[in-house]
Tab-separated table of C-alpha atoms and ligand atoms in Angstrom:
chain	number	residue	atom	x	y	z
R	1	MET	CA	-2.619	22.984	17.671
R	2	ARG	CA	-1.923	22.004	14.072
R	3	SER	CA	1.618	20.873	13.429
R	4	GLU	CA	3.773	22.587	10.846
R	5	MET	CA	3.265	19.540	8.652
R	6	GLU	CA	-0.504	19.697	8.920
R	7	GLN	CA	-0.555	23.248	7.632
R	8	ASP	CA	0.284	21.713	4.234
R	9	ILE	CA	-2.912	19.648	4.261
R	10	LEU	CA	-5.854	20.969	2.260
R	11	LYS	CA	-8.446	18.563	3.663
R	12	VAL	CA	-8.841	15.242	5.411
R	13	LEU	CA	-9.974	12.496	3.046
R	14	VAL	CA	-10.083	9.528	5.453
R	15	THR	CA	-10.081	10.082	9.210
R	16	GLU	CA	-8.244	7.988	11.790
R	17	GLU	CA	-11.569	6.555	12.977
R	18	GLU	CA	-12.584	5.588	9.435
R	19	LEU	CA	-9.205	3.945	8.867
R	20	LYS	CA	-9.473	1.938	12.055
R	21	ALA	CA	-13.008	0.745	11.336
R	22	ARG	CA	-12.246	-0.274	7.762
R	23	ILE	CA	-9.005	-2.047	8.651
R	24	THR	CA	-10.874	-4.029	11.300
R	25	GLU	CA	-13.261	-5.160	8.550
R	26	LEU	CA	-10.399	-6.039	6.191
R	27	GLY	CA	-8.718	-8.052	8.940
R	28	GLU	CA	-11.901	-9.985	9.641
R	29	GLU	CA	-12.416	-10.668	5.937
R	30	LEU	CA	-8.884	-12.045	5.611
R	31	TYR	CA	-9.358	-14.113	8.768
R	32	THR	CA	-12.383	-15.770	7.152
R	33	ARG	CA	-10.756	-16.237	3.759
R	34	PHE	CA	-7.583	-17.784	5.164
R	35	ALA	CA	-9.069	-19.795	8.033
R	36	GLY	CA	-6.906	-22.848	8.713
R	37	ARG	CA	-4.063	-21.582	6.533
R	38	THR	CA	-0.851	-19.708	7.331
R	39	PRO	CA	-0.524	-16.833	4.875
R	40	LEU	CA	2.492	-14.614	4.384
R	41	PHE	CA	1.760	-10.885	4.634
R	42	LEU	CA	4.064	-9.093	2.197
R	43	SER	CA	4.467	-5.360	2.762
R	44	VAL	CA	5.494	-3.337	-0.280
R	45	LEU	CA	7.831	-0.682	1.100
R	46	LYS	CA	7.887	2.029	1.942
R	47	GLY	CA	4.326	3.274	1.693
R	48	SER	CA	2.557	0.275	3.200
R	49	PHE	CA	4.460	0.044	6.492
R	50	VAL	CA	1.796	1.793	8.594
R	51	PHE	CA	-1.117	-0.084	7.031
R	52	MET	CA	0.796	-3.356	7.355
R	53	ALA	CA	1.307	-2.871	11.083
R	54	ASP	CA	-2.396	-2.280	11.662
R	55	LEU	CA	-3.648	-4.928	9.229
R	56	VAL	CA	-1.662	-7.824	10.669
R	57	ARG	CA	-2.929	-6.968	14.144
R	58	ALA	CA	-6.502	-6.790	12.837
R	59	CYS	CA	-6.148	-10.317	11.469
R	60	GLN	CA	-5.347	-12.776	14.254
R	61	LEU	CA	-4.322	-15.651	11.991
R	62	LYS	CA	-1.171	-17.678	12.353
R	63	SER	CA	0.898	-15.891	9.737
R	64	ASP	CA	4.260	-14.336	9.134
R	65	VAL	CA	5.463	-11.108	7.627
R	66	GLU	CA	7.859	-10.246	4.849
R	67	PHE	CA	8.979	-7.070	3.127
R	68	ILE	CA	9.898	-6.114	-0.402
R	69	ALA	CA	10.816	-2.724	-1.819
R	70	VAL	CA	10.361	-1.735	-5.409
R	71	SER	CA	10.647	1.461	-7.352
R	72	SER	CA	9.994	2.599	-10.870
R	73	TYR	CA	13.076	3.171	-12.958
R	74	GLU	CA	13.938	6.818	-12.592
R	75	ASN	CA	14.587	7.360	-16.276
R	76	ALA	CA	11.466	5.527	-17.386
R	77	THR	CA	8.388	7.356	-18.533
R	78	ALA	CA	5.264	6.879	-16.443
R	79	SER	CA	3.734	4.752	-19.176
R	80	SER	CA	6.645	2.353	-19.602
R	81	GLY	CA	5.899	0.861	-16.202
R	82	ARG	CA	9.352	-0.580	-15.627
R	83	VAL	CA	9.853	-1.542	-12.017
R	84	LYS	CA	12.977	-2.667	-10.169
R	85	ILE	CA	13.416	-4.457	-6.872
R	86	THR	CA	15.463	-2.434	-4.392
R	87	HIS	CA	15.047	-4.840	-1.451
R	88	ASP	CA	14.265	-8.443	-2.259
R	89	LEU	CA	12.453	-11.196	-0.365
R	90	GLN	CA	14.547	-12.698	2.404
R	91	GLN	CA	12.844	-16.089	2.385
R	92	ASP	CA	11.634	-18.865	0.120
R	93	ILE	CA	7.971	-18.314	-0.718
R	94	THR	CA	7.451	-21.556	-2.642
R	95	GLY	CA	3.959	-22.879	-1.985
R	96	ARG	CA	2.955	-19.927	0.183
R	97	ASP	CA	-0.330	-18.029	0.164
R	98	VAL	CA	0.980	-14.489	-0.224
R	99	ILE	CA	-1.094	-11.469	0.778
R	100	ILE	CA	0.395	-8.388	-0.888
R	101	VAL	CA	-0.161	-5.335	1.322
R	102	GLU	CA	-0.097	-2.037	-0.574
R	103	ASP	CA	-0.922	1.502	0.440
R	104	ILE	CA	-2.210	2.584	-2.963
R	105	LEU	CA	-3.062	1.056	-6.311
R	106	ASP	CA	-2.547	3.753	-8.894
R	107	SER	CA	-1.431	2.995	-12.490
R	108	GLY	CA	-1.111	-0.683	-11.573
R	109	ASN	CA	2.496	-0.946	-12.777
R	110	THR	CA	3.874	-1.990	-9.408
R	111	LEU	CA	1.324	-4.704	-8.746
R	112	VAL	CA	1.405	-6.145	-12.269
R	113	PHE	CA	5.158	-6.498	-11.908
R	114	LEU	CA	4.992	-7.886	-8.371
R	115	LYS	CA	2.312	-10.421	-9.122
R	116	GLN	CA	4.366	-11.807	-11.993
R	117	TYR	CA	7.527	-11.818	-9.877
R	118	LEU	CA	5.887	-13.665	-6.980
R	119	MET	CA	4.550	-16.302	-9.368
R	120	THR	CA	8.057	-16.916	-10.677
R	121	ARG	CA	9.219	-17.279	-7.059
R	122	GLY	CA	6.678	-20.086	-6.575
R	123	ALA	CA	3.819	-18.522	-4.584
R	124	ALA	CA	0.814	-20.847	-4.368
R	125	SER	CA	-1.647	-17.955	-4.355
R	126	ILE	CA	-1.508	-14.174	-4.444
R	127	THR	CA	-4.094	-11.927	-2.821
R	128	ILE	CA	-3.854	-8.170	-3.254
R	129	VAL	CA	-4.973	-5.921	-0.419
R	130	THR	CA	-4.646	-2.198	-0.948
R	131	LEU	CA	-5.678	0.484	1.479
R	132	LEU	CA	-6.456	2.997	-1.268
R	133	ASP	CA	-7.589	2.403	-4.811
R	134	LYS	CA	-7.370	5.173	-7.415
R	135	PRO	CA	-9.046	3.517	-10.419
R	136	SER	CA	-9.128	6.730	-12.465
R	137	ARG	CA	-5.349	6.470	-12.904
R	138	ARG	CA	-5.182	2.820	-13.953
R	139	THR	CA	-3.240	1.998	-17.103
R	140	LYS	CA	-2.804	-1.735	-16.445
R	141	ALA	CA	-5.519	-4.375	-16.223
R	142	ILE	CA	-5.281	-5.212	-12.539
R	143	THR	CA	-7.682	-5.035	-9.621
R	144	ALA	CA	-7.265	-5.533	-5.905
R	145	ASP	CA	-8.927	-8.467	-4.177
R	146	LEU	CA	-9.667	-6.165	-1.252
R	147	ALA	CA	-9.536	-2.376	-1.158
R	148	GLY	CA	-10.063	-0.137	1.828
R	149	PHE	CA	-11.215	3.044	0.126
R	150	VAL	CA	-11.662	4.230	-3.438
R	151	VAL	CA	-10.127	7.686	-3.703
R	152	PRO	CA	-10.383	10.423	-6.337
R	153	ASN	CA	-7.419	11.590	-8.384
R	154	GLU	CA	-6.005	13.908	-5.733
R	155	PHE	CA	-2.545	14.100	-4.185
R	156	VAL	CA	-2.983	12.023	-1.045
R	157	VAL	CA	-0.481	11.769	1.807
R	158	GLY	CA	-0.367	10.400	5.335
R	159	TYR	CA	-0.728	6.984	6.949
R	160	GLY	CA	2.409	5.842	5.109
R	161	LEU	CA	1.959	7.804	1.891
R	162	ASP	CA	4.522	10.467	1.128
R	163	TYR	CA	5.354	13.519	-0.845
R	164	CYS	CA	9.151	13.736	-1.271
R	165	GLN	CA	9.483	11.163	1.525
R	166	GLN	CA	7.625	13.347	4.031
R	167	TYR	CA	4.123	13.314	5.565
R	168	ARG	CA	4.172	9.507	6.040
R	169	ASN	CA	3.643	9.981	9.781
R	170	ILE	CA	0.378	11.909	9.521
R	171	PRO	CA	-2.154	9.543	11.132
R	172	TYR	CA	-4.941	10.050	8.574
R	173	ILE	CA	-5.204	10.332	4.776
R	174	GLY	CA	-5.093	13.943	3.659
R	175	VAL	CA	-4.968	15.881	0.432
R	176	LEU	CA	-1.870	18.017	-0.016
R	177	LYS	CA	-2.257	21.685	-0.836
R	178	PRO	CA	-1.316	22.198	-4.525
R	179	GLU	CA	1.096	25.000	-3.634
R	180	VAL	CA	3.233	22.497	-1.717
R	181	TYR	CA	4.055	20.394	-4.762
R	182	SER	CA	3.845	23.069	-7.414
R	183	ALA	CA	6.075	25.527	-5.570
H	1	PRP	C1	3.642	3.941	-4.468
H	1	PRP	C2	2.774	2.928	-3.748
H	1	PRP	C3	2.738	1.764	-4.681
H	1	PRP	C4	2.877	2.412	-6.037
H	1	PRP	C5	1.554	2.457	-6.701
H	1	PRP	O1	4.964	3.676	-4.185
H	1	PRP	O2	3.311	2.570	-2.508
H	1	PRP	O3	3.781	0.863	-4.441
H	1	PRP	O4	3.367	3.746	-5.848
H	1	PRP	O5	1.632	3.087	-7.939
H	1	PRP	P1	1.395	2.330	-9.304
H	1	PRP	O6	0.091	1.577	-9.185
H	1	PRP	O7	1.309	3.477	-10.282
H	1	PRP	O8	2.557	1.434	-9.578
H	1	PRP	P2	6.153	4.714	-4.433
H	1	PRP	O9	6.829	4.393	-5.728
H	1	PRP	O10	5.626	6.101	-4.273
H	1	PRP	O11	7.180	4.368	-3.284
H	1	PRP	P3	6.987	4.356	-1.678
H	1	PRP	O12	6.027	3.216	-1.361
H	1	PRP	O13	8.354	4.121	-1.164
H	1	PRP	O14	6.422	5.699	-1.265
């Protein structure tokens, strides 16, 4: 039976099986790239928490995890791209190979800001891994080093991604019915 939440989903964009298979590949790719090193997986909250949990288990490297939360300034226009840190790093990252784990790369504002910030905090290298890439929305010159899936410009939720803080616990990537967000 479909849950009440799932009745708001127009269609499934990426199934649970497709997510699992692709994340296994991403984990293996990172394992090869970082062989012999001890990277720091940095989850950008909140959206990436589900992906993060699966990705670190798909990549059996000696590594540790860290979390950062950022948000766009509420009174900023979408194009200004101003980002603020709402939960900062809890450790020194000087000299570390940092793997940024994102759920979606959209305008690029968040990752342009984060990359710059992590450099100022002394990271030795920065690798961007995003589950979803929406290149049609990009306004900043930034690309991911690894992307799980390229998605069209549709309102996607699930597997960590929200609409008004909900739908993060749907286990696949779905497209929200327009009447849900235009109501
Ligand atoms: C989403 C997503 C990225 C960012 C991408 O976060 O998790 O961090 O937007 O968009 P951009 O490329 O246009 O900067 P959001 O602000 O929705 O917060 P959340 O992760 O807490 O859901």
